Coordinates of C-alpha atoms and ligand atoms in Angstrom, one line a residue:
M1 CA 0.0 -0.2 -0.1
N2 CA 1.3 4.0 -0.5
R3 CA 0.6 6.9 1.1
E4 CA -2.6 7.3 -0.3
S5 CA -4.4 3.8 0.8
F6 CA -3.1 4.7 4.1
A7 CA -4.4 7.9 4.4
A8 CA -8.0 6.4 3.1
G9 CA -7.3 3.4 5.6
E10 CA -7.3 6.2 8.5
R11 CA -10.6 6.9 8.1
L12 CA -11.7 3.3 8.3
V13 CA -8.7 2.7 11.3
S14 CA -7.6 4.7 14.0
P15 CA -4.7 6.9 12.9
A16 CA -2.3 5.8 15.2
Y17 CA -3.0 2.3 14.8
V18 CA -2.4 2.5 10.9
R19 CA 0.4 4.4 11.4
Q20 CA 2.1 1.7 12.9
G21 CA 1.1 -0.8 10.7
C22 CA 2.4 1.9 8.1
E23 CA 5.9 2.2 10.3
A24 CA 6.2 -2.1 9.8
R25 CA 5.6 -2.1 6.5
R26 CA 8.3 0.3 5.9
S27 CA 11.0 -1.6 8.1
H28 CA 10.5 -4.6 5.4
E29 CA 10.7 -1.8 2.6
H30 CA 13.5 -1.1 4.1
L31 CA 15.2 -4.6 3.9
I32 CA 14.1 -4.7 0.6
R33 CA 16.1 -1.0 -0.8
L34 CA 19.0 -2.1 1.0
L35 CA 19.1 -5.5 -1.2
L36 CA 19.3 -3.1 -4.0
E37 CA 20.8 -0.6 -3.2
K38 CA 23.9 -2.6 -2.0
G39 CA 23.0 -5.8 -4.3
K40 CA 24.7 -7.9 -1.5
C41 CA 23.3 -10.9 0.4
P42 CA 21.9 -10.0 3.8
E43 CA 24.0 -10.6 6.9
D44 CA 20.6 -12.4 8.7
G45 CA 18.2 -14.3 6.9
W46 CA 14.5 -12.4 6.3
D47 CA 11.5 -13.1 7.5
E48 CA 9.2 -15.0 5.2
S49 CA 7.3 -11.9 5.0
T50 CA 9.6 -9.6 3.7
Q51 CA 10.6 -12.5 1.0
E52 CA 6.9 -13.0 -0.2
L53 CA 6.6 -9.1 -0.5
F54 CA 9.3 -8.7 -2.6
L55 CA 8.5 -11.2 -4.7
Q56 CA 5.0 -10.5 -5.4
E57 CA 6.4 -6.8 -5.8
L58 CA 8.8 -8.1 -8.6
A59 CA 6.2 -10.3 -10.0
I60 CA 4.0 -7.2 -10.4
M61 CA 6.5 -5.7 -12.8
D62 CA 6.1 -8.2 -15.2
S63 CA 3.1 -8.0 -18.4
N64 CA 2.1 -11.0 -18.2
N65 CA 0.6 -9.7 -14.3
F66 CA -0.5 -6.3 -15.4
L67 CA -4.0 -5.7 -15.0
G68 CA -4.3 -3.8 -18.2
N69 CA -2.0 -6.5 -20.8
C70 CA -3.3 -6.8 -23.7
G71 CA -1.1 -10.1 -25.5
V72 CA -0.9 -10.5 -29.1
G73 CA 2.7 -11.9 -29.5
E74 CA 3.7 -15.8 -29.1
R75 CA 4.6 -15.6 -26.1
E76 CA 3.0 -13.7 -23.7
G77 CA 3.0 -15.5 -20.4
R78 CA -0.1 -17.8 -20.3
V79 CA -0.2 -20.1 -17.9
A80 CA -2.9 -22.5 -17.8
S81 CA -2.8 -23.7 -14.6
S82 CA -2.7 -21.5 -12.0
L83 CA -0.8 -24.2 -9.7
V84 CA 1.7 -23.7 -12.2
A85 CA 1.4 -20.1 -11.8
R86 CA 1.9 -20.2 -8.5
R87 CA 5.0 -22.7 -8.2
H88 CA 6.8 -19.9 -10.3
Y89 CA 5.9 -17.1 -7.3
R90 CA 3.6 -15.6 -11.2
F91 CA 7.5 -15.1 -12.6
I92 CA 6.5 -16.5 -16.4
H93 CA 8.5 -15.1 -18.5
G94 CA 12.0 -16.2 -17.7
I95 CA 15.4 -14.5 -18.1
G96 CA 17.6 -13.2 -20.8
R97 CA 16.4 -12.3 -24.4
S98 CA 17.0 -14.3 -27.6
G99 CA 20.8 -14.3 -27.5
D100 CA 21.9 -13.3 -24.4
I101 CA 21.0 -14.8 -21.3
A102 CA 22.0 -11.9 -19.4
A103 CA 20.4 -9.2 -20.9
V104 CA 17.2 -7.4 -19.5
Q105 CA 14.1 -8.3 -21.2
P106 CA 11.5 -5.8 -22.0
K107 CA 8.3 -7.5 -20.6
A108 CA 9.9 -8.7 -17.7
A109 CA 11.3 -5.7 -15.9
G110 CA 10.4 -8.1 -12.5
S111 CA 12.0 -10.9 -13.5
S112 CA 15.1 -9.3 -15.1
L113 CA 15.3 -7.4 -11.6
L114 CA 15.7 -11.2 -10.2
N115 CA 18.3 -12.0 -12.3
K116 CA 20.3 -9.3 -11.5
I117 CA 20.2 -9.4 -8.0
T118 CA 20.7 -13.2 -7.7
N119 CA 23.6 -12.7 -9.7
S120 CA 25.0 -10.0 -7.7
L121 CA 24.1 -12.1 -4.7
V122 CA 25.7 -15.4 -5.5
L123 CA 28.6 -12.9 -6.6
D124 CA 28.7 -12.1 -3.0
I125 CA 28.6 -15.0 -1.7
I126 CA 31.5 -16.6 -3.8
K127 CA 33.7 -14.0 -2.3
L128 CA 32.4 -15.1 1.3
A129 CA 32.9 -18.3 0.3
G130 CA 37.0 -17.8 -0.4
V131 CA 37.1 -16.6 -3.7
Q132 CA 37.8 -12.6 -3.1
T133 CA 38.9 -11.9 -6.5
V134 CA 36.6 -13.2 -8.7
A135 CA 34.5 -10.4 -10.7
N136 CA 31.7 -11.5 -12.6
C137 CA 29.5 -15.0 -12.5
F138 CA 25.7 -15.8 -13.5
V139 CA 23.2 -18.4 -12.8
V140 CA 22.9 -20.6 -15.7
P141 CA 20.1 -23.1 -15.8
M142 CA 21.3 -26.2 -16.6
A143 CA 23.1 -28.3 -14.4
T144 CA 27.4 -28.6 -14.1
G145 CA 28.1 -30.6 -17.1
M146 CA 26.3 -28.5 -19.7
S147 CA 27.5 -25.5 -18.1
L148 CA 31.1 -26.5 -18.4
T149 CA 30.3 -27.9 -22.4
L150 CA 28.9 -23.9 -22.4
C151 CA 32.1 -22.9 -21.3
F152 CA 34.3 -25.0 -24.0
L153 CA 32.0 -23.5 -27.0
T154 CA 32.5 -19.9 -25.9
L155 CA 36.6 -20.4 -25.9
R156 CA 36.0 -22.7 -29.4
H157 CA 36.0 -18.7 -31.5
K158 CA 39.0 -17.8 -29.5
R159 CA 40.8 -20.9 -30.1
P160 CA 40.2 -22.0 -34.3
R161 CA 43.0 -24.5 -34.0
A162 CA 42.2 -26.3 -30.9
K163 CA 41.0 -30.1 -31.0
Y164 CA 42.2 -31.2 -27.7
I165 CA 41.5 -30.8 -24.0
L166 CA 43.9 -31.8 -21.2
W167 CA 41.4 -33.5 -18.4
P168 CA 43.1 -35.2 -15.4
R169 CA 41.1 -38.1 -15.3
I170 CA 38.1 -38.3 -12.5
D171 CA 35.3 -40.8 -13.0
Q172 CA 32.3 -38.6 -13.7
K173 CA 30.4 -39.2 -16.3
S174 CA 29.1 -35.4 -16.9
C175 CA 32.7 -34.4 -17.1
F176 CA 33.8 -36.1 -19.8
K177 CA 30.7 -36.1 -21.6
S178 CA 30.6 -32.1 -20.9
M179 CA 33.8 -32.4 -23.7
V180 CA 32.9 -34.5 -26.0
T181 CA 29.3 -32.9 -26.4
A182 CA 31.2 -29.3 -27.1
G183 CA 33.3 -31.5 -29.9
F184 CA 36.6 -31.7 -28.4
E185 CA 38.7 -35.2 -27.9
P186 CA 39.8 -35.1 -24.0
V187 CA 43.1 -36.2 -23.7
V188 CA 42.9 -38.4 -21.0
I189 CA 46.0 -37.7 -17.9
E190 CA 46.1 -40.2 -15.3
N191 CA 46.4 -39.8 -11.7
V192 CA 50.0 -40.3 -10.0
R193 CA 49.1 -42.5 -6.2
D194 CA 51.1 -40.1 -3.4
G195 CA 50.7 -42.6 -0.4
D196 CA 46.7 -43.4 -0.5
E197 CA 45.9 -40.2 -2.7
L198 CA 45.7 -39.6 -6.2
R199 CA 46.8 -36.4 -7.1
T200 CA 47.5 -34.4 -10.9
D201 CA 50.6 -36.3 -12.9
L202 CA 51.9 -32.4 -13.9
S203 CA 54.6 -33.4 -15.5
A204 CA 52.5 -35.7 -17.8
V205 CA 50.2 -32.3 -18.6
E206 CA 53.1 -30.6 -19.7
A207 CA 54.3 -33.3 -22.0
A208 CA 50.8 -33.6 -23.5
I209 CA 50.7 -29.7 -24.3
Q210 CA 54.3 -29.9 -25.9
E211 CA 53.1 -32.8 -28.1
L212 CA 50.0 -32.1 -28.8
G213 CA 51.1 -27.8 -29.3
P214 CA 49.4 -25.3 -27.7
D215 CA 47.4 -24.1 -30.2
H216 CA 45.7 -27.2 -30.3
V217 CA 44.7 -27.9 -26.9
L218 CA 41.5 -25.8 -26.3
C219 CA 42.2 -25.5 -22.0
I220 CA 42.9 -27.6 -19.7
H221 CA 39.7 -29.0 -17.8
S222 CA 40.4 -29.3 -13.9
T223 CA 38.3 -30.4 -11.0
T224 CA 38.6 -29.6 -7.5
S225 CA 35.6 -31.4 -5.3
C226 CA 36.0 -35.4 -6.1
F227 CA 35.4 -38.6 -4.5
A228 CA 38.7 -39.8 -2.6
P229 CA 41.2 -40.9 -2.7
R230 CA 41.3 -38.7 -5.4
V231 CA 41.9 -35.2 -4.2
P232 CA 41.7 -32.0 -5.5
D233 CA 44.0 -31.1 -8.6
R234 CA 47.2 -29.2 -8.2
L235 CA 45.2 -25.7 -9.7
E236 CA 48.1 -23.6 -8.5
E237 CA 50.6 -25.4 -11.2
L238 CA 48.2 -25.8 -13.5
A239 CA 47.1 -22.4 -13.4
V240 CA 51.3 -21.5 -13.6
M241 CA 51.2 -23.6 -16.7
C242 CA 48.3 -22.4 -18.3
A243 CA 49.7 -19.0 -18.0
R244 CA 52.8 -19.9 -19.2
Y245 CA 51.6 -21.4 -22.2
D246 CA 48.9 -19.0 -22.8
I247 CA 46.4 -21.9 -22.7
P248 CA 42.7 -21.4 -21.0
H249 CA 42.0 -23.0 -17.7
I250 CA 38.4 -23.9 -17.2
V251 CA 38.1 -25.9 -13.8
N252 CA 35.1 -28.4 -12.5
N253 CA 34.5 -27.0 -9.0
A254 CA 31.0 -29.0 -8.7
Y255 CA 30.6 -28.9 -5.2
G256 CA 33.4 -27.3 -4.1
M257 CA 32.0 -23.8 -3.3
Q258 CA 30.8 -25.4 -0.1
A259 CA 34.7 -26.6 0.8
S260 CA 37.0 -23.8 1.5
K261 CA 40.0 -25.3 0.7
C262 CA 38.2 -25.9 -2.7
M263 CA 37.3 -22.7 -3.5
H264 CA 40.9 -21.2 -1.5
L265 CA 42.7 -23.4 -4.6
I266 CA 40.7 -21.3 -7.2
Q267 CA 41.8 -18.0 -5.5
Q268 CA 45.3 -19.5 -5.5
G269 CA 45.5 -20.6 -8.7
A270 CA 44.0 -17.2 -10.2
R271 CA 46.9 -15.3 -8.0
V272 CA 49.6 -17.2 -9.6
G273 CA 48.8 -18.3 -12.6
R274 CA 45.4 -18.6 -15.2
I275 CA 41.8 -19.7 -14.2
D276 CA 39.3 -18.6 -16.7
A277 CA 36.3 -19.6 -15.5
F278 CA 35.2 -22.1 -13.0
V279 CA 31.7 -24.0 -12.5
Q280 CA 29.7 -25.0 -9.7
S281 CA 26.1 -26.5 -9.4
L282 CA 23.5 -24.9 -7.7
D283 CA 22.1 -27.8 -6.1
K284 CA 25.3 -29.8 -4.5
N285 CA 25.9 -26.1 -2.8
F286 CA 23.0 -24.4 -2.2
M287 CA 20.4 -27.6 -1.1
V288 CA 18.1 -26.3 -3.9
P289 CA 16.9 -28.9 -6.4
V290 CA 19.1 -29.9 -9.6
G291 CA 18.9 -27.5 -12.6
G292 CA 21.1 -24.6 -12.2
A293 CA 24.7 -23.9 -12.3
I294 CA 26.9 -20.9 -11.4
I295 CA 29.9 -20.1 -14.1
A296 CA 32.3 -17.7 -12.6
G297 CA 35.3 -16.2 -13.0
F298 CA 37.8 -13.3 -12.9
N299 CA 37.8 -11.4 -16.4
D300 CA 34.5 -9.9 -16.5
A301 CA 34.5 -9.6 -20.5
F302 CA 35.0 -13.2 -20.6
I303 CA 32.2 -14.2 -18.2
Q304 CA 29.7 -11.7 -20.5
E305 CA 31.2 -13.9 -23.8
I306 CA 29.6 -17.2 -22.0
S307 CA 26.6 -15.9 -21.4
K308 CA 26.2 -14.4 -24.7
M309 CA 27.2 -17.8 -26.0
Y310 CA 23.5 -19.1 -24.8
P311 CA 21.2 -19.0 -27.1
G312 CA 17.6 -17.9 -26.5
R313 CA 16.2 -17.3 -23.1
A314 CA 16.4 -19.6 -20.1
S315 CA 14.2 -20.7 -17.2
A316 CA 14.5 -18.5 -14.0
S317 CA 13.5 -21.4 -11.8
P318 CA 17.1 -21.8 -10.8
S319 CA 18.1 -18.2 -10.5
L320 CA 14.6 -17.7 -8.2
D321 CA 15.3 -20.9 -6.0
V322 CA 18.7 -19.7 -5.0
L323 CA 17.6 -16.4 -4.3
I324 CA 15.1 -17.5 -1.7
T325 CA 17.5 -19.6 -0.5
L326 CA 20.3 -17.1 0.2
L327 CA 17.1 -14.1 1.2
S328 CA 16.6 -16.9 4.4
L329 CA 19.5 -17.8 5.1
G330 CA 21.1 -14.6 5.5
S331 CA 25.1 -14.8 4.5
N332 CA 25.5 -15.5 8.5
G333 CA 23.1 -18.4 7.9
Y334 CA 25.0 -19.9 4.9
K335 CA 28.5 -19.4 6.9
R336 CA 26.7 -21.3 9.8
L337 CA 25.9 -24.5 7.0
L338 CA 29.8 -24.2 5.7
K339 CA 30.9 -24.4 9.0
E340 CA 29.0 -27.4 10.4
R341 CA 29.6 -29.3 7.4
K342 CA 33.6 -28.8 8.2
E343 CA 32.6 -30.4 11.9
M344 CA 30.3 -33.3 9.9
F345 CA 33.5 -33.9 8.2
S346 CA 35.8 -34.5 11.2
Y347 CA 32.9 -36.2 12.9
L348 CA 32.4 -38.6 10.0
S349 CA 36.2 -39.3 9.4
S350 CA 36.4 -40.3 13.3
K351 CA 33.5 -42.4 13.4
L352 CA 34.7 -43.9 10.0
K353 CA 38.1 -44.6 11.0
K354 CA 36.9 -46.5 14.4
L355 CA 34.4 -48.4 12.0
S356 CA 37.0 -49.6 9.6
E357 CA 39.5 -50.4 12.2
A358 CA 36.8 -52.8 14.2
F359 CA 36.7 -54.6 10.5
S360 CA 40.1 -54.7 10.1
E361 CA 40.2 -51.9 7.3
R362 CA 41.5 -48.9 6.8
L363 CA 40.2 -45.6 6.1
L364 CA 42.3 -43.9 3.5
H365 CA 44.5 -41.2 3.9
T366 CA 43.4 -38.4 1.9
P367 CA 44.3 -35.4 4.1
H368 CA 43.7 -33.3 0.5
N369 CA 40.4 -34.3 0.1
P370 CA 38.0 -31.9 2.1
I371 CA 34.9 -33.7 1.3
S372 CA 34.9 -37.1 0.7
L373 CA 36.4 -40.2 2.5
A374 CA 37.4 -43.5 1.6
M375 CA 37.9 -46.8 3.5
T376 CA 39.1 -50.2 2.3
L377 CA 37.0 -53.3 1.8
Q378 CA 40.2 -55.1 2.0
T379 CA 38.9 -58.2 3.9
L380 CA 36.1 -58.8 1.3
D381 CA 37.5 -60.6 -1.2
E382 CA 38.5 -58.3 -3.5
H383 CA 39.8 -60.4 -6.5
Q384 CA 36.2 -61.8 -6.6
D385 CA 34.3 -58.3 -6.3
K386 CA 31.1 -60.1 -5.6
A387 CA 31.2 -59.2 -2.0
V388 CA 31.8 -55.7 -2.5
T389 CA 28.9 -55.1 -5.0
Q390 CA 26.9 -56.7 -2.5
L391 CA 27.5 -55.1 0.4
G392 CA 26.6 -51.8 -2.0
S393 CA 23.8 -53.2 -2.6
M394 CA 22.8 -54.4 1.2
L395 CA 23.6 -50.7 1.9
F396 CA 21.4 -49.1 -0.9
T397 CA 18.5 -51.5 0.3
R398 CA 18.4 -50.1 4.1
Q399 CA 18.6 -46.8 2.5
V400 CA 21.9 -45.5 3.2
S401 CA 21.9 -43.2 -0.2
G402 CA 25.1 -41.7 -1.7
A403 CA 27.8 -44.2 -0.3
R404 CA 29.6 -45.8 -3.0
V405 CA 31.2 -49.2 -3.5
V406 CA 34.1 -49.2 -5.9
P407 CA 35.2 -52.7 -6.8
L408 CA 38.9 -53.2 -8.4
G409 CA 38.8 -53.6 -12.3
A410 CA 35.3 -52.1 -13.3
V411 CA 35.7 -51.8 -17.0
Q412 CA 33.5 -48.9 -18.8
T413 CA 33.4 -46.9 -22.0
V414 CA 32.5 -43.5 -22.1
S415 CA 31.7 -41.6 -25.6
G416 CA 33.9 -44.5 -27.0
H417 CA 36.6 -44.0 -24.3
T418 CA 37.4 -47.2 -22.1
F419 CA 38.2 -46.5 -19.0
R420 CA 39.8 -49.5 -16.7
G421 CA 39.3 -49.3 -13.5
F422 CA 36.1 -46.9 -13.7
M423 CA 34.9 -45.0 -10.7
S424 CA 38.6 -45.2 -9.1
H425 CA 39.9 -42.5 -11.0
A426 CA 42.9 -45.1 -11.9
D427 CA 43.6 -47.9 -14.1
D428 CA 44.9 -50.3 -11.1
Y429 CA 43.9 -48.9 -7.5
P430 CA 45.4 -51.1 -5.1
C431 CA 41.8 -52.2 -3.1
A432 CA 38.6 -52.1 -3.2
Y433 CA 36.7 -49.1 -1.2
L434 CA 33.7 -47.6 0.0
N435 CA 33.5 -44.0 -0.1
A436 CA 31.0 -41.4 2.1
A437 CA 31.1 -37.7 1.9
A438 CA 29.7 -35.3 4.4
A439 CA 28.2 -32.5 2.4
I440 CA 26.2 -29.1 3.5
G441 CA 23.1 -29.7 5.5
M442 CA 24.3 -32.8 6.7
Q443 CA 23.0 -34.0 10.1
A444 CA 25.2 -35.6 12.9
Q445 CA 22.2 -37.8 12.9
E446 CA 22.5 -39.4 9.8
V447 CA 26.4 -40.1 10.3
D448 CA 25.1 -41.8 13.1
L449 CA 22.7 -43.6 11.3
F450 CA 24.4 -44.3 8.1
I451 CA 27.9 -46.0 11.1
K452 CA 25.3 -48.0 12.3
R453 CA 23.9 -49.5 9.1
L454 CA 27.8 -49.6 7.7
D455 CA 28.0 -51.8 10.8
K456 CA 25.2 -54.2 10.5
C457 CA 25.9 -54.7 6.3
L458 CA 29.6 -55.2 7.0
K459 CA 28.7 -57.8 10.0
A460 CA 26.4 -59.7 7.8
V461 CA 28.8 -59.8 4.5
Q462 CA 31.7 -61.1 6.8
K463 CA 29.8 -63.7 8.6
E464 CA 28.4 -64.8 5.1
Q465 CA 32.2 -64.9 3.6
N466 CA 32.9 -66.9 6.9
K467 CA 30.3 -69.6 5.9
A468 CA 31.7 -69.5 2.4
S469 CA 27.8 -69.4 1.3
P470 CA 27.3 -67.4 -2.0
V471 CA 23.9 -66.0 -0.6
P472 CA 24.2 -63.6 2.8
Q473 CA 21.6 -64.9 5.2
A474 CA 21.7 -61.7 7.4
S475 CA 19.9 -61.4 10.6
W476 CA 18.9 -57.9 11.0
G477 CA 18.1 -57.9 14.8
D478 CA 16.6 -55.3 16.6
G479 CA 14.9 -51.9 16.0
A480 CA 11.5 -51.5 14.3
E481 CA 13.6 -49.2 11.5
E482 CA 15.2 -52.0 10.3
A483 CA 14.8 -53.3 6.6
D484 CA 14.3 -57.0 5.6
I485 CA 17.0 -57.4 2.8
G486 CA 15.1 -60.7 1.8
E487 CA 15.4 -59.2 -1.6
V488 CA 19.5 -58.7 -1.4
A489 CA 19.7 -61.9 -0.5
G490 CA 17.3 -63.0 -2.7
N491 CA 19.1 -61.4 -5.8
P492 CA 21.7 -59.2 -5.2
E493 CA 22.5 -57.9 -8.6
N494 CA 19.0 -56.8 -9.1
V495 CA 19.6 -54.3 -6.6
L496 CA 22.8 -53.0 -8.3
C497 CA 22.1 -48.9 -8.4
D498 CA 23.7 -45.8 -7.7
T499 CA 25.9 -47.1 -5.0
C500 CA 27.1 -49.6 -6.7
Q501 CA 27.9 -47.4 -9.7
D502 CA 28.6 -44.2 -10.8
A503 CA 27.0 -41.9 -8.2
S504 CA 25.0 -38.8 -9.5
Ligands
PLP601 C1 27.8 -33.3 -9.8 C2 29.1 -33.6 -11.0 C3 29.4 -33.2 -11.8 C4 28.1 -32.5 -13.0 O1 27.3 -33.7 -13.1 P1 25.7 -32.4 -13.3 O2 25.0 -33.1 -13.0 O3 26.1 -32.2 -14.6 O4 25.2 -31.4 -12.3 C5 30.6 -33.2 -12.6 N1 31.9 -33.2 -12.0 C6 31.6 -33.7 -10.6 C7 32.9 -33.7 -10.1 C8 30.6 -33.6 -10.1 O5 30.2 -34.0 -9.0

């Protein structure tokens, strides 16, 4: 309501009360004004009523919500279902214009403002999370793999002779496909083993540059966040190499924004060498539904170029989700989540260490990986990886998601390239293992439940092995929450899934 409306209200209700109500409204509006003026994430999260007021104010700036709108075009933001309209807070026009995802849409001033303010808040959060010198970023309504593809396609015009992308191996299919889909030939650089860790083979990267010729290399595609025992790539050294040979550098930081170590690596890489863009997933770092990513970089012009590569308009949903999330959390709320995640990582690490020792296994020593852990499965007869995959299916049946068992010697062909030892980031990692990760939002009780269920599954598998029977006949004993694993026992192969295959 504006001043005239309040004045009219004073004829119906005591002016003193109306004035107080008007003041109350002004305090919500004050927060909105600060947000728009500063373009920064508020420190303290907003009340839902302020968020709804803000979203409503933005939505009524869009032409589909004009009271007198007369649409005669081919896209007028008409929506058949009111449920769909509400699901999107009546933002129907999406973001961007044909030809630039960052451009202002004349039919939708509110959506355009939403898009700009979201990108500005996200930039603020990237700095807060550890990359202080980031110059620009934008939210793109595609997941990480496709967003990497967009970066490679943008580089294509700048490097017409380039055919290859140098890629320190990480066994995640979307990373590999992001390069193939963009029309480039990935050159797989095998990792080197350093203790238990798998690390970037810098001399192999350099040898590949020299052999292929720097002009024929589109970029180095490195990775921060990954499953242990692989650890984040040696970004500083790679960045220096990129600067020396004048080769672009794109970093896959899929779930690295939540880990200060990954963010620090990116900051350092940019400080001492060259990083052109780093890409991170929205769902993995901000606890929102799948569908978006952030493309960020240190050169404003290059990031704008990428946004101009995007053909056409785009969904505003990922931007809206992350905007609402950041306004509800505030920067303090996000910082708290980051801190809790770190604590949860230590907690999971100590619990898993204890459990592994109880089963004569070992927590792999991977100090450079800040998110993912790996515990050996040596005592399960690893040369016949049956027990290992059986453990995976048992965990899956017991509703443990995200834990991933990695048997030895899996062979997998992805887009024509055959990987030996697939899932383990190496041709011949010496032992089978199990991964678990402490990701943002994880709770201590989830760790406890995981450890409890893993303990039971390991006991059951071990018991079976001692009996040398091909089929586990586990008794799950206590607890009403315990699921029956009869189906696993009957046919373990049938329930192989995420847990035993490639996670996400
Ligand atoms: C999640 C993830 C990706 C990309 O997956 P999308 O489904 O495209 O978001 C790429 N690399 C790594 C390491 C990942 O964890």
